[in-house]
Coordinates of C-alpha atoms in Angstrom, one line a residue:
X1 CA 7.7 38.1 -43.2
X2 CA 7.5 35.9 -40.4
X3 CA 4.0 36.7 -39.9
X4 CA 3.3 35.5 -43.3
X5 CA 5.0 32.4 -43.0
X6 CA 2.9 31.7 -39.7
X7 CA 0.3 32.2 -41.6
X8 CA 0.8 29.9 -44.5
X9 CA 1.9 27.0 -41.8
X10 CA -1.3 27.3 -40.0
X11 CA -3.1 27.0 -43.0
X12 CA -1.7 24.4 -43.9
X13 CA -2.7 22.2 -40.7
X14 CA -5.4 23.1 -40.8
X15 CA -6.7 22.1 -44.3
X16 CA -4.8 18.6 -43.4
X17 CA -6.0 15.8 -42.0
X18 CA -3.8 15.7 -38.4
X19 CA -6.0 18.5 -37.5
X20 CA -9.5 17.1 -38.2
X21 CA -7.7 14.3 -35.9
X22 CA -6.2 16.3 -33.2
X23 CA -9.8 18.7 -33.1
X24 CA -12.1 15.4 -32.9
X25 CA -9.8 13.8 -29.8
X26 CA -9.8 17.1 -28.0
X27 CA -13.7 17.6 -28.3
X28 CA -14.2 14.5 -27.5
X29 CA -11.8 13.3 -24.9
X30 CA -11.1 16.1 -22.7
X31 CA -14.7 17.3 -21.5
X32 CA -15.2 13.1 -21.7
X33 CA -12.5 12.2 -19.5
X34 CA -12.9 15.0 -16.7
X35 CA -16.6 14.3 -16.5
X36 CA -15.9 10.9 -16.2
X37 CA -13.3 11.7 -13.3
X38 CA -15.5 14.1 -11.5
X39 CA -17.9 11.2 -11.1
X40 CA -15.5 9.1 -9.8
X41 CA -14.7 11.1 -7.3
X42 CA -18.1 12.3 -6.3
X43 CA -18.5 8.0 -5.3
X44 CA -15.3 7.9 -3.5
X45 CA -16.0 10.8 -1.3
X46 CA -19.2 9.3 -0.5
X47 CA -17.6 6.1 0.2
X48 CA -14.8 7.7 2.4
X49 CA -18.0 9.7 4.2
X50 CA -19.6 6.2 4.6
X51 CA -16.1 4.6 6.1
X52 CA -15.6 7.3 8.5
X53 CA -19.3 6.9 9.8
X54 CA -18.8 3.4 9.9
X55 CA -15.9 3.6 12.1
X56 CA -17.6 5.8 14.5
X57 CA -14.5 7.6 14.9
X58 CA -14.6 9.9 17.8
X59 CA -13.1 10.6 20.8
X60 CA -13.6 7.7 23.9
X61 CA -12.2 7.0 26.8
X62 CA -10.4 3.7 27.1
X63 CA -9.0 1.8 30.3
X64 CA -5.1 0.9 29.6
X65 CA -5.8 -2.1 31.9
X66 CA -8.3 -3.7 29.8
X67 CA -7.6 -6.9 27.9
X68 CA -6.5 -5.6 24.4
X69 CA -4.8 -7.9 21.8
X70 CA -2.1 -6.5 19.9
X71 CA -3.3 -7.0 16.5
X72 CA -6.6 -5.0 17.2
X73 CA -6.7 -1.6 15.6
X74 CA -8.2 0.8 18.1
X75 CA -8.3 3.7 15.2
X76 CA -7.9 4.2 11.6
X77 CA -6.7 7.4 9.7
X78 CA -9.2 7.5 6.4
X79 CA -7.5 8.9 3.2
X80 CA -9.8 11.9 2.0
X81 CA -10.1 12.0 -1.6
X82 CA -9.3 15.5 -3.2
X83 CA -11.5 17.4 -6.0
X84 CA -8.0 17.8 -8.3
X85 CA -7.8 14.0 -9.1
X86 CA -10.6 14.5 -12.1
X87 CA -7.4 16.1 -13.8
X88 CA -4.6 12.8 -12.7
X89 CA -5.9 10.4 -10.5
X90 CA -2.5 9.5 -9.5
X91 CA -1.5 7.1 -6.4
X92 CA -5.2 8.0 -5.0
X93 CA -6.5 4.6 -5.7
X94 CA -3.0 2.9 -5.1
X95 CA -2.9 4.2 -1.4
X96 CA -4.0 2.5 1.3
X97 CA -7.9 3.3 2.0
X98 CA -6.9 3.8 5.7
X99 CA -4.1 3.0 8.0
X100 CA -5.1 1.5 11.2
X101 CA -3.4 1.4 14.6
X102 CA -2.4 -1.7 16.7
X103 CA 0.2 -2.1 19.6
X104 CA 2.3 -3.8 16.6
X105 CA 2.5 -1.2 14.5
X106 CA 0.4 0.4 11.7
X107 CA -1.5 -1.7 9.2
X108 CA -3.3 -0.8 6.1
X109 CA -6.4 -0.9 4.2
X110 CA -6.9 -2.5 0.9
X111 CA -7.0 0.5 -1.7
X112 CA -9.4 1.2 -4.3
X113 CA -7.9 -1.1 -6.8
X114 CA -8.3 -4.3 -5.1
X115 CA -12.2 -3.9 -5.7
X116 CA -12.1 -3.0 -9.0
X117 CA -8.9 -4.7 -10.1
X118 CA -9.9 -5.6 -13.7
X119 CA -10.5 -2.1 -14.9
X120 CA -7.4 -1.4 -13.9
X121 CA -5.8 -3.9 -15.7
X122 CA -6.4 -2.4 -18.7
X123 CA -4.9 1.1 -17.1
X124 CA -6.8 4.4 -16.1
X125 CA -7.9 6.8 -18.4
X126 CA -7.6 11.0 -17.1
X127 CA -6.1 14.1 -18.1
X128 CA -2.9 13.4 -17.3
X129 CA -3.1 10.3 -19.4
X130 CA -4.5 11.9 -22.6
X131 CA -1.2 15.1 -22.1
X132 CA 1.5 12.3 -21.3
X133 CA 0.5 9.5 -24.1
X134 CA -1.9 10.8 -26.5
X135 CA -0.7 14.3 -26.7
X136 CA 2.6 13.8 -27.1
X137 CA 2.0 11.3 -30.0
X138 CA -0.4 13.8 -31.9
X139 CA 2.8 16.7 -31.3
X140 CA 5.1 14.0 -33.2
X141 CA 2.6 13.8 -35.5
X142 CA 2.2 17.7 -36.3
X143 CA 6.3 17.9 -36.7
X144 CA 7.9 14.4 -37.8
X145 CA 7.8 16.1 -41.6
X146 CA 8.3 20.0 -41.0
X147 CA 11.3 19.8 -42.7
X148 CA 11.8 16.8 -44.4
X149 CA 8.3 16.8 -45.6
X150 CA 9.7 19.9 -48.0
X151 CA 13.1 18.7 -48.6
X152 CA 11.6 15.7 -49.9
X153 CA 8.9 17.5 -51.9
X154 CA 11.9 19.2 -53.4
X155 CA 9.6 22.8 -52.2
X156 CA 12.5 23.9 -49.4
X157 CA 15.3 24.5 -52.0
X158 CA 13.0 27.1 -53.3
X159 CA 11.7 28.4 -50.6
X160 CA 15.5 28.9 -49.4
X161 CA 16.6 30.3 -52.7
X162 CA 14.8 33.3 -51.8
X163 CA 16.4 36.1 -49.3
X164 CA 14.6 34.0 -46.6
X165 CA 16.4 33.5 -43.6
X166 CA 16.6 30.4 -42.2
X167 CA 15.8 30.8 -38.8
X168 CA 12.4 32.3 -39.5
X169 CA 11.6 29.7 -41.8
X170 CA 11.8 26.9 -38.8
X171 CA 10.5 29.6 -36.1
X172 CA 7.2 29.6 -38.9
X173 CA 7.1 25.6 -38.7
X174 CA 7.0 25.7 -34.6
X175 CA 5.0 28.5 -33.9
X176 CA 2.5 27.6 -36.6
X177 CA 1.9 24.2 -35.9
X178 CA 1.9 24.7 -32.2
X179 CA -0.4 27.4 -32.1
X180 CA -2.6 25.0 -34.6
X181 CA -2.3 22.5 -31.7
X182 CA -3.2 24.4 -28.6
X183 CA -6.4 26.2 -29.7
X184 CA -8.3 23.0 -29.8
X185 CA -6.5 21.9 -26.7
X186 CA -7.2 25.1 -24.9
X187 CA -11.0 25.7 -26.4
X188 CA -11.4 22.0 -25.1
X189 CA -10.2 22.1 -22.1
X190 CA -12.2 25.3 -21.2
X191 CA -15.1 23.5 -22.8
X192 CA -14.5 20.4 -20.1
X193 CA -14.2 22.5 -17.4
X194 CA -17.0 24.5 -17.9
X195 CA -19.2 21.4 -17.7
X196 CA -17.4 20.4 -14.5
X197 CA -18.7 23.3 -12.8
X198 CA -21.8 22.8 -14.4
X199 CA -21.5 19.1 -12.2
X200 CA -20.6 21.5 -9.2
X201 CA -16.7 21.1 -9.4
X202 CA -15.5 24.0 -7.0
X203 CA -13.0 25.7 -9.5
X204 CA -13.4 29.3 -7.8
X205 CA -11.8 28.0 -4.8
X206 CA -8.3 30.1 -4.2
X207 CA -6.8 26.5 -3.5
X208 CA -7.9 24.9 -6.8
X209 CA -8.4 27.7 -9.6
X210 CA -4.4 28.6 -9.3
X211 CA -3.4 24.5 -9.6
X212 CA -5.8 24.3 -12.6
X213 CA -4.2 27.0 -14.5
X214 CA -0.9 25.9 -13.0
X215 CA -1.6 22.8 -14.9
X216 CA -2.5 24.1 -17.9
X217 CA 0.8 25.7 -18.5
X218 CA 3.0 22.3 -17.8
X219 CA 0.6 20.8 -20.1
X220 CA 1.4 23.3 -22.9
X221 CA 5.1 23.3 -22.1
X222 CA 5.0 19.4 -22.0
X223 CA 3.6 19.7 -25.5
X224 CA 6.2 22.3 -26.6
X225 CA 8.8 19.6 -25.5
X226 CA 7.7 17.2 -28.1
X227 CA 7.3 19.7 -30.9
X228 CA 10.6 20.4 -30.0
X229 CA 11.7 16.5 -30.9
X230 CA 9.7 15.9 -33.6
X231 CA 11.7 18.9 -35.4
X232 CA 14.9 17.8 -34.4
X233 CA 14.1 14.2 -35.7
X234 CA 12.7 16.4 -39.0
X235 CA 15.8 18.6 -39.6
X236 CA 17.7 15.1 -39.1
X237 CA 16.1 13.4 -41.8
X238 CA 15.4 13.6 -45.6
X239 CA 13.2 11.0 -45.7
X240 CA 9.2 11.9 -44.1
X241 CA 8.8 7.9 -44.1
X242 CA 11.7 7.2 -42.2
X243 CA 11.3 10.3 -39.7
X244 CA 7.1 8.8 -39.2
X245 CA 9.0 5.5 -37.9
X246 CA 12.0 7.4 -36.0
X247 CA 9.5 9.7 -34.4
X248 CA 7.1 6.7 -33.6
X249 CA 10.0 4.7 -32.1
X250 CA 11.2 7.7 -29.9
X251 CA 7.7 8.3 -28.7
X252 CA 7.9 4.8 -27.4
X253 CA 10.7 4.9 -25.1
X254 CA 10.0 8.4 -23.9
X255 CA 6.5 7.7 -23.1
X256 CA 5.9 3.6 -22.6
X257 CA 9.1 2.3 -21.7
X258 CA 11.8 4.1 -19.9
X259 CA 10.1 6.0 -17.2
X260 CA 8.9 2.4 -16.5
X261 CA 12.3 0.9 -16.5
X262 CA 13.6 3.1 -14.1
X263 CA 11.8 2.2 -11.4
X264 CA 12.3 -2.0 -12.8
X265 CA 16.2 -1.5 -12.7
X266 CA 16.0 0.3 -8.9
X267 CA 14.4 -2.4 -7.4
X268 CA 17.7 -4.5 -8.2
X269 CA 19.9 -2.0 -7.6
X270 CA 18.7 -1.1 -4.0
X271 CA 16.7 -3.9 -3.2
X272 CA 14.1 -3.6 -0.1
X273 CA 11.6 -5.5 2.0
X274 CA 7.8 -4.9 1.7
X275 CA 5.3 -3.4 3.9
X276 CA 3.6 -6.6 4.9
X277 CA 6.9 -8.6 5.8
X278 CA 8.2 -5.3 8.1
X279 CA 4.9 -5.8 9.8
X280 CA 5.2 -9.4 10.6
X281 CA 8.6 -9.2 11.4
X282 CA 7.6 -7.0 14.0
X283 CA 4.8 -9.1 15.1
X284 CA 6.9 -12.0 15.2
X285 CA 9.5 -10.0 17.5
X286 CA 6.5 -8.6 20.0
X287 CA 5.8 -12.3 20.2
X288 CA 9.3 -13.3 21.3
X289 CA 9.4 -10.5 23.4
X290 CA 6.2 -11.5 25.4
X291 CA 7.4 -15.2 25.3
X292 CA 10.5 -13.9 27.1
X293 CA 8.5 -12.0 29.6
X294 CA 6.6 -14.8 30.6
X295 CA 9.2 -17.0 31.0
X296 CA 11.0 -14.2 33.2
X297 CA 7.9 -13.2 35.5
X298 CA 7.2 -16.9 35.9
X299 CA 10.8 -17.5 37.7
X300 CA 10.0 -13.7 39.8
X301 CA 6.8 -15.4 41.2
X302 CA 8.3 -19.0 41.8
X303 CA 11.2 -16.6 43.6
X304 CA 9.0 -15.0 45.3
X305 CA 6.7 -17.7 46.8
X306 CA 9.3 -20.3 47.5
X307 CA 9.7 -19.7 51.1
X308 CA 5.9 -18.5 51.6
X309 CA 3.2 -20.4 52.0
X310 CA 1.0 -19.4 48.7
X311 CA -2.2 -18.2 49.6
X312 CA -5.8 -19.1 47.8
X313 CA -7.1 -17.0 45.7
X314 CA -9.5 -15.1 47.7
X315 CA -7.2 -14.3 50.1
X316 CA -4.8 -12.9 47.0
X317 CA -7.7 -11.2 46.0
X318 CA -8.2 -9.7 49.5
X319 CA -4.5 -8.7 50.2
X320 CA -4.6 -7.1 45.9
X321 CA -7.6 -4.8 47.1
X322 CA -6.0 -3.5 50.6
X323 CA -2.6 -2.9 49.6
X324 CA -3.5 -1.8 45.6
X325 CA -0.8 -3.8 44.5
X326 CA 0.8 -7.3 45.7
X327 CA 4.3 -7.3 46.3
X328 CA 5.2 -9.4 43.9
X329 CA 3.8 -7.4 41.2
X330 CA 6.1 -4.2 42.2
X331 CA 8.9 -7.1 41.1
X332 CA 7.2 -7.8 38.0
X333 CA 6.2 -4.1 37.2
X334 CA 9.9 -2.9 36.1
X335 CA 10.4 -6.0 34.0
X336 CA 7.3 -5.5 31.9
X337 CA 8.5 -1.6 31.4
X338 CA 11.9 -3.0 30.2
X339 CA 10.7 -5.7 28.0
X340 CA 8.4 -2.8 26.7
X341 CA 10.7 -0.7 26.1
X342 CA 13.0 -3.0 24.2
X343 CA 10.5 -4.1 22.1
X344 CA 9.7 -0.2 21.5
X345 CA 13.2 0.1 20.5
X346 CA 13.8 -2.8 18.4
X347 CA 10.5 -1.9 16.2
X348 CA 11.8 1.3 15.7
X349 CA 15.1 0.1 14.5
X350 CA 13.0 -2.1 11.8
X351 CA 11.2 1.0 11.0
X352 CA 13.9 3.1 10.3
X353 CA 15.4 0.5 8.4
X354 CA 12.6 -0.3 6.2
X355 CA 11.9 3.5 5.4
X356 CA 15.8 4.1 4.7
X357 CA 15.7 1.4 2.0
X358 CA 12.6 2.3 0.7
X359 CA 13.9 6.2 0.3
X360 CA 16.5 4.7 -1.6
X361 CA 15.0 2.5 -3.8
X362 CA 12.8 5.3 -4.9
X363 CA 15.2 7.8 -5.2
X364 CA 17.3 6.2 -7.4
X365 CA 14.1 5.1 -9.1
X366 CA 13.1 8.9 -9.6
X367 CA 16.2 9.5 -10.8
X368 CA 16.9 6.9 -13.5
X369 CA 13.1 7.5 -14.8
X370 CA 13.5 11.6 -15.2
X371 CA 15.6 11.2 -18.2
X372 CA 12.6 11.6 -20.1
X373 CA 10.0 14.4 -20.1
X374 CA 7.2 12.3 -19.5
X375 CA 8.0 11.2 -15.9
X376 CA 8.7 15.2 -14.8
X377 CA 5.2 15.9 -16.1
X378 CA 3.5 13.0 -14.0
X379 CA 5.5 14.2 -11.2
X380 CA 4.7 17.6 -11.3
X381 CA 1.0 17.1 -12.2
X382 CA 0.6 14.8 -9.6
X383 CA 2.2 17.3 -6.9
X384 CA -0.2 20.0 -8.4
X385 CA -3.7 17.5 -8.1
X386 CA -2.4 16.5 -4.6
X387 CA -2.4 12.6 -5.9
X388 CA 1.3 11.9 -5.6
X389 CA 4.5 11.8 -3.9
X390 CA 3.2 14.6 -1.9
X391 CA -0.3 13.5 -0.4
X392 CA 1.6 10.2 0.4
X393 CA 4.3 11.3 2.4
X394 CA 1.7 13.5 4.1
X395 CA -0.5 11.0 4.4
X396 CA 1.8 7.9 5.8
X397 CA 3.8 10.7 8.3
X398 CA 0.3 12.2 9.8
X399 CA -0.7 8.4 10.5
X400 CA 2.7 7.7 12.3
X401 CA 2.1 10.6 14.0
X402 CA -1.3 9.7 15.2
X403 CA 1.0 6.2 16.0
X404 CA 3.3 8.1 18.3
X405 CA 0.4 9.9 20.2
X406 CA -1.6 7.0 20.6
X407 CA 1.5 4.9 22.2
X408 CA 2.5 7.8 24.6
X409 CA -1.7 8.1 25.8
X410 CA -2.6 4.5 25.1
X411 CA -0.3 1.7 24.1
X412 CA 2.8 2.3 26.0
X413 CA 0.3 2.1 29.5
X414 CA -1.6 -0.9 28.3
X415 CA -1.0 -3.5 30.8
X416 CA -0.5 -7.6 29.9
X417 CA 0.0 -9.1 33.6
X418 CA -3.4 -9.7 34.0
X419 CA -3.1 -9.6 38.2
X420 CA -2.4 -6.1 37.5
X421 CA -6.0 -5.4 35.5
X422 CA -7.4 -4.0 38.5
X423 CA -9.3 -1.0 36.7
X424 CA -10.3 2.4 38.6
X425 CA -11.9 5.2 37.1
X426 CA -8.3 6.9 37.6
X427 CA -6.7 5.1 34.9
X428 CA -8.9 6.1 32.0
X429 CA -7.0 7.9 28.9
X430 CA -8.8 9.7 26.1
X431 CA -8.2 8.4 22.4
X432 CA -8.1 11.2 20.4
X433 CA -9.8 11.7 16.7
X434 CA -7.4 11.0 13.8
X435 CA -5.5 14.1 12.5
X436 CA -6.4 15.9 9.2
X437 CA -3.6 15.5 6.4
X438 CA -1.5 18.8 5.9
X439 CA -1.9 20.3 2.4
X440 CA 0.9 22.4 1.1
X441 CA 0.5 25.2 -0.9
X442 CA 0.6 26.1 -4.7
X443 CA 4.3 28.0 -3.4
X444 CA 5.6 25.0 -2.1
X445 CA 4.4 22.5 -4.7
X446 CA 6.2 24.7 -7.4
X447 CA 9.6 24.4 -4.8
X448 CA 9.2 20.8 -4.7
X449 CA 9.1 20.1 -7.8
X450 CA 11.2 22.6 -9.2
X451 CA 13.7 19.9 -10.4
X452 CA 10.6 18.7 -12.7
X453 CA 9.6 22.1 -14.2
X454 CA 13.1 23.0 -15.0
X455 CA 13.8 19.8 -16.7
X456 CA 10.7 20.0 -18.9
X457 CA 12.3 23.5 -19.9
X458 CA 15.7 22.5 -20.0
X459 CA 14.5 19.6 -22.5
X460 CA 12.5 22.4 -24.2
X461 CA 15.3 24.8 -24.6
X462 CA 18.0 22.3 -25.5
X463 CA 15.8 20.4 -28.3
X464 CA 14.9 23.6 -30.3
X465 CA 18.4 24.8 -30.3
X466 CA 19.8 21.7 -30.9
X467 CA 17.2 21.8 -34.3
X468 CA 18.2 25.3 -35.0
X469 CA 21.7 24.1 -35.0
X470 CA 21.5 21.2 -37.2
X471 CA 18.9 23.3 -39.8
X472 CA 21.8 26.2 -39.8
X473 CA 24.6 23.3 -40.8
X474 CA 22.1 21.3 -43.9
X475 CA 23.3 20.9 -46.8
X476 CA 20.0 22.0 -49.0

């Protein structure tokens, strides 16, 4: 019986005009938009390739005596775009295009967007985008009248009159209009990535073919999620009007406005500075610091000299090169190590600070946007394509680690008394390439975002039975 039923609902989507709909924005947009995305990132590899050429970056040897301003960047990590980002482009073009390293800290590159700012403006078109927002609407659309499309029409009272139990009637509305919904989406999306390997997409790769198919199945269960609300809105309802606007309006929050609000109402709840005031402030304390300094070797040398007779400069050159070092420098020496130090410590402090807020501003961001399905999925798909949360904290903690080795070979040596710049061969220290950002694996993705999967099937679960339950207590 329940067969039957299945039948008679997929025959009846498919005669209708939502499917003609959902079949032409399947054809059309899916193989569209991942062709699309696979040329994009064909031009931003070569431009990363073309950056990283540009910066000659290789290892050199560098003299920590030499003149070297603290606002120079010596090195730059690059961010390598990945092949997943045809499916969600994610925080690839948000991220800084590199993150270069001065004695004041880290600074960063402008990101993609700033060149092309005005398509962006009008927001970015991928895979993720077409599940998350278009999708979701069509889902709404397939279910806002399963049942009060036929209490309305007066047909469920019959139907119901019969020895039919209800429970297989509404299992025949889901499973028949869901499986009517995910053979386009499927044929489609086999259909795009076919020609994606047809561009030379590498989807045989054992770290992409398993994130692809991964995908796939939070898409489907994504979609399943609003099949599940559009029945509960339908067994609510009498009216298929009023359930069109209902559905409509809840598509709205879930999708446009609350997982955008959350992020809106943690930025007043845990307020924090930004990434270009830490970095002054710390340039601004460096220059204090060497202002101190100054002031403090200038009384060591008016010290020293006040009961010697100063000699001229070629005879302080002369005394420099016989002894190595003057005696008053061996006074000034430990003062620059402590100011040094200080200043090593103090940035530190502002760095910890900064990234403590930050974590908590986004946390509670994360938080207050998950009550909807929509945000798990971009979380999730966005850990899978390596665009999001992920790649950035990988990317940001390999270039402060890159920071730290750079200071201990490099910066923490450099030398600003300039009596002490007398270079030797000895002092030379290697600058070492940039190191490549970790990747984690499919396993650890799926652990990280656990919390995300198992909301999208909590929501799953709990909307179905909470339609079941309503159906059970109707009054037909």
């Amino acid at each position: 019986m329940l067969m039957t039923l299945i039948q008679k609902e997929v025959m009846h989507h498919i005669l209708s005009v939502r499917f003609v709909a959902l079949l032409l924005m399947c054809v059309l947009l899916i193989p569209l938009t991942l062709s699309i995305g696979y040329r994009n990132y064909q031009q931003n590899l070569v431009d990363y390739q073309e950056a990283v050429k540009l910066a000659n970056i290789e290892e050199a040897k560098m003299n920590p005596k030499m003149e070297l301003k603290p606002e120079l960047e010596v090195s730059k990590l690059f961010l390598k775009p990945t092949p997943l980002s045809v499916f969600a482009n994610g925080l690839g073009d948000a991220l800084p295009s590199y993150l270069g390293m001065t004695r004041n800290g880290i600074t960063q590159g402008a990101p993609v967007l700033v060149s092309d700012s005005l398509s962006y403006l009008l927001g970015h078109l991928d895979f993720l985008f077409l599940v998350g927002t278009v999708f979701s609407l069509l889902a709404l659309l397939f279910t806002f009248d399963a049942v009060a499309g036929e209490r309305e029409a007066g047909t469920l009272r019959v139907t119901l009159s019969n020895s039919l139990p209800r429970d297989l009637f509404l299992w025949s509305k889901l499973i028949g209009g869901y499986l009517v919904f995910v053979v386009p989406f499927l044929v489609s999306l086999l259909l795009g990535l076919l020609m994606l390997v047809w561009q030379g997409f590498p989807l045989g790769e054992s770290e992409i073919f398993p994130r692809v198919v991964s995908l796939t199945v939070v898409s489907l269960l994504y979609i399943g999620v609003f099949f599940a609300i559009g029945t509960v809105i339908s067994t609510y309802l009498d009216n298929s009007k009023t359930a069109l606007i209902i559905a409509f309006t809840v598509w709205v929050f879930a999708v446009l406005i609350t997982p955008r609000v959350g992020f809106l109402a943690a930025k007043f709840i845990a307020p924090t500075q930004t990434s270009q005031s830490v970095y002054l402030e710390k340039t601004a304390l460096r220059e204090n610091f060497n202002a101190e300094l100054e002031e403090k070797k200038a009384k060591i040398h008016q010290e020293f000299w006040k009961d010697r007779q100063q000699p001229s400069f070629d005879e302080q050159i002369a005394n420099t090169l016989a002894r190595g070092i003057s005696d008053v420098d061996k006074e000034v020496q430990p003062v620059e190590e402590e100011f040094r130090q200080k200043f090593k410590e103090s940035a530190d402090e502002i760095d910890r600070r900064y990234k403590r807020d930050k974590a908590r501003q986004e946390s509670v961001g994360e938080m207050l946007s998950r009550i909807t399905p929509t945000s798990s999925l971009i979380y999730l798909t966005t850990n899978l394509t390596q665009t999001g949360k992920t790649k950035r904290d990988n990317y940001f903690q390999a270039g402060h680690r890159y920071y730290d080795a750079l200071d201990t070979d490099w910066f923490s040596k450099v030398v600003d008394h300039i009596s002490m710049r007398m270079m030797t061969e000895e002092d030379t220290v290697t600058i070492t390439q940039p190191p490549s950002l970790e990747i984690m694996t499919l396993g650890e993705v799926l652990r990280q975002s656990m919390v995300d999967l198992l909301l999208l099937c909590f929501f799953a679960v709990v909307l179905t039975t909470v339609a079941f339950l309503k159906f059970f207590r109707s009054d037909i």
